[in-house]
């Protein structure tokens, strides 16, 4: 193996210059001289100012010409000129990712999407025969923004409490990743925009329900969590309003049929949060929250409340069938899944352990999407609802044109035969 003296001398000078230069990129430009010696490698055992290029072939490689050196220097200066722009673009992308992540966590995006799902289900149920897809999208977007605002304000008010809890101390506000005025501005802007969108594209009734739910969650439920255990029931009311909002956005009114899904949301939330409060008792105590499970050392009352509210869910399937909202198959499916969650709650009542509480919690997570999916799949249109409510009105429905034509022909034939005979 022989050494290319011309390449070594030039690279050594360039590398020695890179050690005294403030621009570290010259080291990379010097490394690019390996193209002048095929199969060239750098001897890593030597110091950076004396690194040498070697060639495994017996043929000497050509030394770099002066034109190549000038061209390489031109590329270096051009890269230096564009370097500030690249840094600015990279900083802008990182800043956008940072605040996007903060907004995502402030909004509790997964919880907000669950709220949107219940609101969208209520919209479809209240639409009747045809669903306005544009109206559905506007309603879901407005609901998402209002829910994000409410969750953000909740974290603003609970910043000190979240800092004391293990599962919340890394949120944007306790961790210092975003300032409180910034979070308040974000929450106010998105809440106002969501309410305005519902008022503009849906109706004032839906916008009023959204605004009232925001106030109830951020300014009533949130401080009540540190005052009295009744906060769980107030929170259940907050969770029951979104499907009613969707129904009002579609139909423009609140009817008795529109209360079935809100009732299911209300009763479902009690066992769901009772299981969560039992599992996170120590964390809630450290955060200063007055949850129902903290005053129940044995967990017996907590399990009893959860089981009782599961039983309240059983008649909802029959009510939906009796009122003509869904078919008889939904009554059967609803009864099956309600008995399943009730069995999990009863198991927790008999054996109050963390494992049983977690099983009931997972059962509650499965119950809600199955219930809403079944209600959407087996829902009845307006015409079928009218027939279900008034079976005797079938004879009063107008006939088809063909039937009318046939009846008129029969009457004419009878008149002719009567005239002839």
JSON list of N, CA and C in Angstrom, two decimals, residues 189-229:
[
{"chain": "A", "resi": 189, "resn": "UNK", "atom": "N", "xyz": [-59.50, 31.31, 22.90]},
{"chain": "A", "resi": 189, "resn": "UNK", "atom": "CA", "xyz": [-59.67, 31.44, 21.45]},
{"chain": "A", "resi": 189, "resn": "UNK", "atom": "C", "xyz": [-60.41, 30.26, 20.86]},
{"chain": "A", "resi": 190, "resn": "UNK", "atom": "N", "xyz": [-59.99, 29.06, 21.22]},
{"chain": "A", "resi": 190, "resn": "UNK", "atom": "CA", "xyz": [-60.60, 27.88, 20.63]},
{"chain": "A", "resi": 190, "resn": "UNK", "atom": "C", "xyz": [-62.02, 27.69, 21.14]},
{"chain": "A", "resi": 191, "resn": "UNK", "atom": "N", "xyz": [-62.29, 28.07, 22.39]},
{"chain": "A", "resi": 191, "resn": "UNK", "atom": "CA", "xyz": [-63.65, 27.96, 22.91]},
{"chain": "A", "resi": 191, "resn": "UNK", "atom": "C", "xyz": [-64.60, 28.92, 22.24]},
{"chain": "A", "resi": 192, "resn": "UNK", "atom": "N", "xyz": [-64.15, 30.16, 22.03]},
{"chain": "A", "resi": 192, "resn": "UNK", "atom": "CA", "xyz": [-65.00, 31.14, 21.34]},
{"chain": "A", "resi": 192, "resn": "UNK", "atom": "C", "xyz": [-65.23, 30.73, 19.89]},
{"chain": "A", "resi": 193, "resn": "UNK", "atom": "N", "xyz": [-64.19, 30.23, 19.23]},
{"chain": "A", "resi": 193, "resn": "UNK", "atom": "CA", "xyz": [-64.32, 29.81, 17.84]},
{"chain": "A", "resi": 193, "resn": "UNK", "atom": "C", "xyz": [-65.29, 28.63, 17.70]},
{"chain": "A", "resi": 194, "resn": "UNK", "atom": "N", "xyz": [-65.22, 27.67, 18.61]},
{"chain": "A", "resi": 194, "resn": "UNK", "atom": "CA", "xyz": [-66.12, 26.53, 18.54]},
{"chain": "A", "resi": 194, "resn": "UNK", "atom": "C", "xyz": [-67.57, 26.90, 18.77]},
{"chain": "A", "resi": 195, "resn": "UNK", "atom": "N", "xyz": [-67.80, 27.77, 19.75]},
{"chain": "A", "resi": 195, "resn": "UNK", "atom": "CA", "xyz": [-69.18, 28.21, 20.01]},
{"chain": "A", "resi": 195, "resn": "UNK", "atom": "C", "xyz": [-69.73, 29.01, 18.84]},
{"chain": "A", "resi": 196, "resn": "UNK", "atom": "N", "xyz": [-68.90, 29.88, 18.26]},
{"chain": "A", "resi": 196, "resn": "UNK", "atom": "CA", "xyz": [-69.34, 30.67, 17.11]},
{"chain": "A", "resi": 196, "resn": "UNK", "atom": "C", "xyz": [-69.63, 29.79, 15.91]},
{"chain": "A", "resi": 197, "resn": "UNK", "atom": "N", "xyz": [-68.82, 28.74, 15.71]},
{"chain": "A", "resi": 197, "resn": "UNK", "atom": "CA", "xyz": [-69.06, 27.83, 14.59]},
{"chain": "A", "resi": 197, "resn": "UNK", "atom": "C", "xyz": [-70.38, 27.10, 14.75]},
{"chain": "A", "resi": 198, "resn": "UNK", "atom": "N", "xyz": [-70.70, 26.66, 15.96]},
{"chain": "A", "resi": 198, "resn": "UNK", "atom": "CA", "xyz": [-71.98, 25.98, 16.18]},
{"chain": "A", "resi": 198, "resn": "UNK", "atom": "C", "xyz": [-73.15, 26.93, 15.98]},
{"chain": "A", "resi": 199, "resn": "UNK", "atom": "N", "xyz": [-73.01, 28.17, 16.43]},
{"chain": "A", "resi": 199, "resn": "UNK", "atom": "CA", "xyz": [-74.09, 29.15, 16.25]},
{"chain": "A", "resi": 199, "resn": "UNK", "atom": "C", "xyz": [-74.29, 29.48, 14.78]},
{"chain": "A", "resi": 200, "resn": "UNK", "atom": "N", "xyz": [-73.21, 29.48, 14.01]},
{"chain": "A", "resi": 200, "resn": "UNK", "atom": "CA", "xyz": [-73.29, 29.87, 12.60]},
{"chain": "A", "resi": 200, "resn": "UNK", "atom": "C", "xyz": [-73.78, 28.73, 11.72]},
{"chain": "A", "resi": 201, "resn": "UNK", "atom": "N", "xyz": [-73.24, 27.54, 11.91]},
{"chain": "A", "resi": 201, "resn": "UNK", "atom": "CA", "xyz": [-73.54, 26.43, 11.02]},
{"chain": "A", "resi": 201, "resn": "UNK", "atom": "C", "xyz": [-74.61, 25.49, 11.55]},
{"chain": "A", "resi": 202, "resn": "UNK", "atom": "N", "xyz": [-74.88, 25.50, 12.85]},
{"chain": "A", "resi": 202, "resn": "UNK", "atom": "CA", "xyz": [-75.92, 24.63, 13.41]},
{"chain": "A", "resi": 202, "resn": "UNK", "atom": "C", "xyz": [-77.11, 25.49, 13.84]},
{"chain": "A", "resi": 203, "resn": "UNK", "atom": "N", "xyz": [-77.21, 25.82, 15.08]},
{"chain": "A", "resi": 203, "resn": "UNK", "atom": "CA", "xyz": [-78.26, 26.71, 15.58]},
{"chain": "A", "resi": 203, "resn": "UNK", "atom": "C", "xyz": [-77.85, 27.21, 16.97]},
{"chain": "A", "resi": 204, "resn": "UNK", "atom": "N", "xyz": [-78.61, 28.17, 17.44]},
{"chain": "A", "resi": 204, "resn": "UNK", "atom": "CA", "xyz": [-78.29, 28.80, 18.72]},
{"chain": "A", "resi": 204, "resn": "UNK", "atom": "C", "xyz": [-78.50, 27.84, 19.89]},
{"chain": "A", "resi": 205, "resn": "UNK", "atom": "N", "xyz": [-79.41, 26.88, 19.74]},
{"chain": "A", "resi": 205, "resn": "UNK", "atom": "CA", "xyz": [-79.63, 25.91, 20.81]},
{"chain": "A", "resi": 205, "resn": "UNK", "atom": "C", "xyz": [-78.38, 25.06, 21.02]},
{"chain": "A", "resi": 206, "resn": "UNK", "atom": "N", "xyz": [-77.78, 24.59, 19.95]},
{"chain": "A", "resi": 206, "resn": "UNK", "atom": "CA", "xyz": [-76.56, 23.80, 20.07]},
{"chain": "A", "resi": 206, "resn": "UNK", "atom": "C", "xyz": [-75.42, 24.64, 20.62]},
{"chain": "A", "resi": 207, "resn": "UNK", "atom": "N", "xyz": [-75.30, 25.87, 20.15]},
{"chain": "A", "resi": 207, "resn": "UNK", "atom": "CA", "xyz": [-74.24, 26.75, 20.67]},
{"chain": "A", "resi": 207, "resn": "UNK", "atom": "C", "xyz": [-74.44, 27.04, 22.15]},
{"chain": "A", "resi": 208, "resn": "UNK", "atom": "N", "xyz": [-75.69, 27.22, 22.57]},
{"chain": "A", "resi": 208, "resn": "UNK", "atom": "CA", "xyz": [-75.96, 27.46, 23.98]},
{"chain": "A", "resi": 208, "resn": "UNK", "atom": "C", "xyz": [-75.62, 26.26, 24.85]},
{"chain": "A", "resi": 209, "resn": "UNK", "atom": "N", "xyz": [-75.94, 25.07, 24.36]},
{"chain": "A", "resi": 209, "resn": "UNK", "atom": "CA", "xyz": [-75.58, 23.86, 25.11]},
{"chain": "A", "resi": 209, "resn": "UNK", "atom": "C", "xyz": [-74.06, 23.70, 25.22]},
{"chain": "A", "resi": 210, "resn": "UNK", "atom": "N", "xyz": [-73.35, 24.04, 24.15]},
{"chain": "A", "resi": 210, "resn": "UNK", "atom": "CA", "xyz": [-71.89, 23.93, 24.18]},
{"chain": "A", "resi": 210, "resn": "UNK", "atom": "C", "xyz": [-71.29, 24.93, 25.17]},
{"chain": "A", "resi": 211, "resn": "UNK", "atom": "N", "xyz": [-71.76, 26.17, 25.12]},
{"chain": "A", "resi": 211, "resn": "UNK", "atom": "CA", "xyz": [-71.23, 27.19, 26.03]},
{"chain": "A", "resi": 211, "resn": "UNK", "atom": "C", "xyz": [-71.55, 26.87, 27.49]},
{"chain": "A", "resi": 212, "resn": "UNK", "atom": "N", "xyz": [-72.77, 26.41, 27.74]},
{"chain": "A", "resi": 212, "resn": "UNK", "atom": "CA", "xyz": [-73.15, 26.07, 29.11]},
{"chain": "A", "resi": 212, "resn": "UNK", "atom": "C", "xyz": [-72.36, 24.88, 29.63]},
{"chain": "A", "resi": 213, "resn": "UNK", "atom": "N", "xyz": [-72.06, 23.92, 28.75]},
{"chain": "A", "resi": 213, "resn": "UNK", "atom": "CA", "xyz": [-71.27, 22.77, 29.18]},
{"chain": "A", "resi": 213, "resn": "UNK", "atom": "C", "xyz": [-69.83, 23.18, 29.48]},
{"chain": "A", "resi": 214, "resn": "UNK", "atom": "N", "xyz": [-69.29, 24.12, 28.71]},
{"chain": "A", "resi": 214, "resn": "UNK", "atom": "CA", "xyz": [-67.94, 24.61, 28.97]},
{"chain": "A", "resi": 214, "resn": "UNK", "atom": "C", "xyz": [-67.87, 25.27, 30.35]},
{"chain": "A", "resi": 215, "resn": "UNK", "atom": "N", "xyz": [-68.87, 26.11, 30.64]},
{"chain": "A", "resi": 215, "resn": "UNK", "atom": "CA", "xyz": [-68.91, 26.79, 31.94]},
{"chain": "A", "resi": 215, "resn": "UNK", "atom": "C", "xyz": [-69.09, 25.78, 33.07]},
{"chain": "A", "resi": 216, "resn": "UNK", "atom": "N", "xyz": [-69.96, 24.81, 32.86]},
{"chain": "A", "resi": 216, "resn": "UNK", "atom": "CA", "xyz": [-70.22, 23.81, 33.90]},
{"chain": "A", "resi": 216, "resn": "UNK", "atom": "C", "xyz": [-68.98, 22.97, 34.19]},
{"chain": "A", "resi": 217, "resn": "UNK", "atom": "N", "xyz": [-68.22, 22.64, 33.17]},
{"chain": "A", "resi": 217, "resn": "UNK", "atom": "CA", "xyz": [-67.04, 21.80, 33.37]},
{"chain": "A", "resi": 217, "resn": "UNK", "atom": "C", "xyz": [-65.88, 22.59, 33.97]},
{"chain": "A", "resi": 218, "resn": "UNK", "atom": "N", "xyz": [-65.60, 23.76, 33.40]},
{"chain": "A", "resi": 218, "resn": "UNK", "atom": "CA", "xyz": [-64.41, 24.51, 33.82]},
{"chain": "A", "resi": 218, "resn": "UNK", "atom": "C", "xyz": [-64.61, 25.28, 35.12]},
{"chain": "A", "resi": 219, "resn": "UNK", "atom": "N", "xyz": [-65.81, 25.80, 35.35]},
{"chain": "A", "resi": 219, "resn": "UNK", "atom": "CA", "xyz": [-66.01, 26.71, 36.47]},
{"chain": "A", "resi": 219, "resn": "UNK", "atom": "C", "xyz": [-66.88, 26.14, 37.60]},
{"chain": "A", "resi": 220, "resn": "UNK", "atom": "N", "xyz": [-67.45, 24.96, 37.39]},
{"chain": "A", "resi": 220, "resn": "UNK", "atom": "CA", "xyz": [-68.24, 24.31, 38.45]},
{"chain": "A", "resi": 220, "resn": "UNK", "atom": "C", "xyz": [-67.62, 22.97, 38.82]},
{"chain": "A", "resi": 221, "resn": "UNK", "atom": "N", "xyz": [-67.49, 22.10, 37.85]},
{"chain": "A", "resi": 221, "resn": "UNK", "atom": "CA", "xyz": [-66.95, 20.76, 38.13]},
{"chain": "A", "resi": 221, "resn": "UNK", "atom": "C", "xyz": [-65.50, 20.82, 38.60]},
{"chain": "A", "resi": 222, "resn": "UNK", "atom": "N", "xyz": [-64.68, 21.61, 37.94]},
{"chain": "A", "resi": 222, "resn": "UNK", "atom": "CA", "xyz": [-63.25, 21.66, 38.27]},
{"chain": "A", "resi": 222, "resn": "UNK", "atom": "C", "xyz": [-62.99, 22.10, 39.71]},
{"chain": "A", "resi": 223, "resn": "UNK", "atom": "N", "xyz": [-63.52, 23.23, 40.18]},
{"chain": "A", "resi": 223, "resn": "UNK", "atom": "CA", "xyz": [-63.28, 23.58, 41.59]},
{"chain": "A", "resi": 223, "resn": "UNK", "atom": "C", "xyz": [-63.99, 22.66, 42.57]},
{"chain": "A", "resi": 224, "resn": "UNK", "atom": "N", "xyz": [-65.10, 22.04, 42.14]},
{"chain": "A", "resi": 224, "resn": "UNK", "atom": "CA", "xyz": [-65.85, 21.16, 43.03]},
{"chain": "A", "resi": 224, "resn": "UNK", "atom": "C", "xyz": [-65.07, 19.89, 43.34]},
{"chain": "A", "resi": 225, "resn": "UNK", "atom": "N", "xyz": [-64.12, 19.53, 42.49]},
{"chain": "A", "resi": 225, "resn": "UNK", "atom": "CA", "xyz": [-63.32, 18.33, 42.73]},
{"chain": "A", "resi": 225, "resn": "UNK", "atom": "C", "xyz": [-62.50, 18.44, 44.02]},
{"chain": "A", "resi": 226, "resn": "UNK", "atom": "N", "xyz": [-62.22, 19.66, 44.44]},
{"chain": "A", "resi": 226, "resn": "UNK", "atom": "CA", "xyz": [-61.45, 19.87, 45.66]},
{"chain": "A", "resi": 226, "resn": "UNK", "atom": "C", "xyz": [-62.32, 20.22, 46.86]},
{"chain": "A", "resi": 227, "resn": "UNK", "atom": "N", "xyz": [-63.65, 20.19, 46.67]},
{"chain": "A", "resi": 227, "resn": "UNK", "atom": "CA", "xyz": [-64.57, 20.61, 47.73]},
{"chain": "A", "resi": 227, "resn": "UNK", "atom": "C", "xyz": [-65.43, 19.46, 48.23]},
{"chain": "A", "resi": 228, "resn": "UNK", "atom": "N", "xyz": [-66.06, 18.71, 47.28]},
{"chain": "A", "resi": 228, "resn": "UNK", "atom": "CA", "xyz": [-67.05, 17.70, 47.70]},
{"chain": "A", "resi": 228, "resn": "UNK", "atom": "C", "xyz": [-67.07, 16.53, 46.72]},
{"chain": "A", "resi": 229, "resn": "UNK", "atom": "N", "xyz": [-67.31, 15.30, 47.19]},
{"chain": "A", "resi": 229, "resn": "UNK", "atom": "CA", "xyz": [-67.37, 14.13, 46.29]},
{"chain": "A", "resi": 229, "resn": "UNK", "atom": "C", "xyz": [-68.51, 14.16, 45.29]}
]
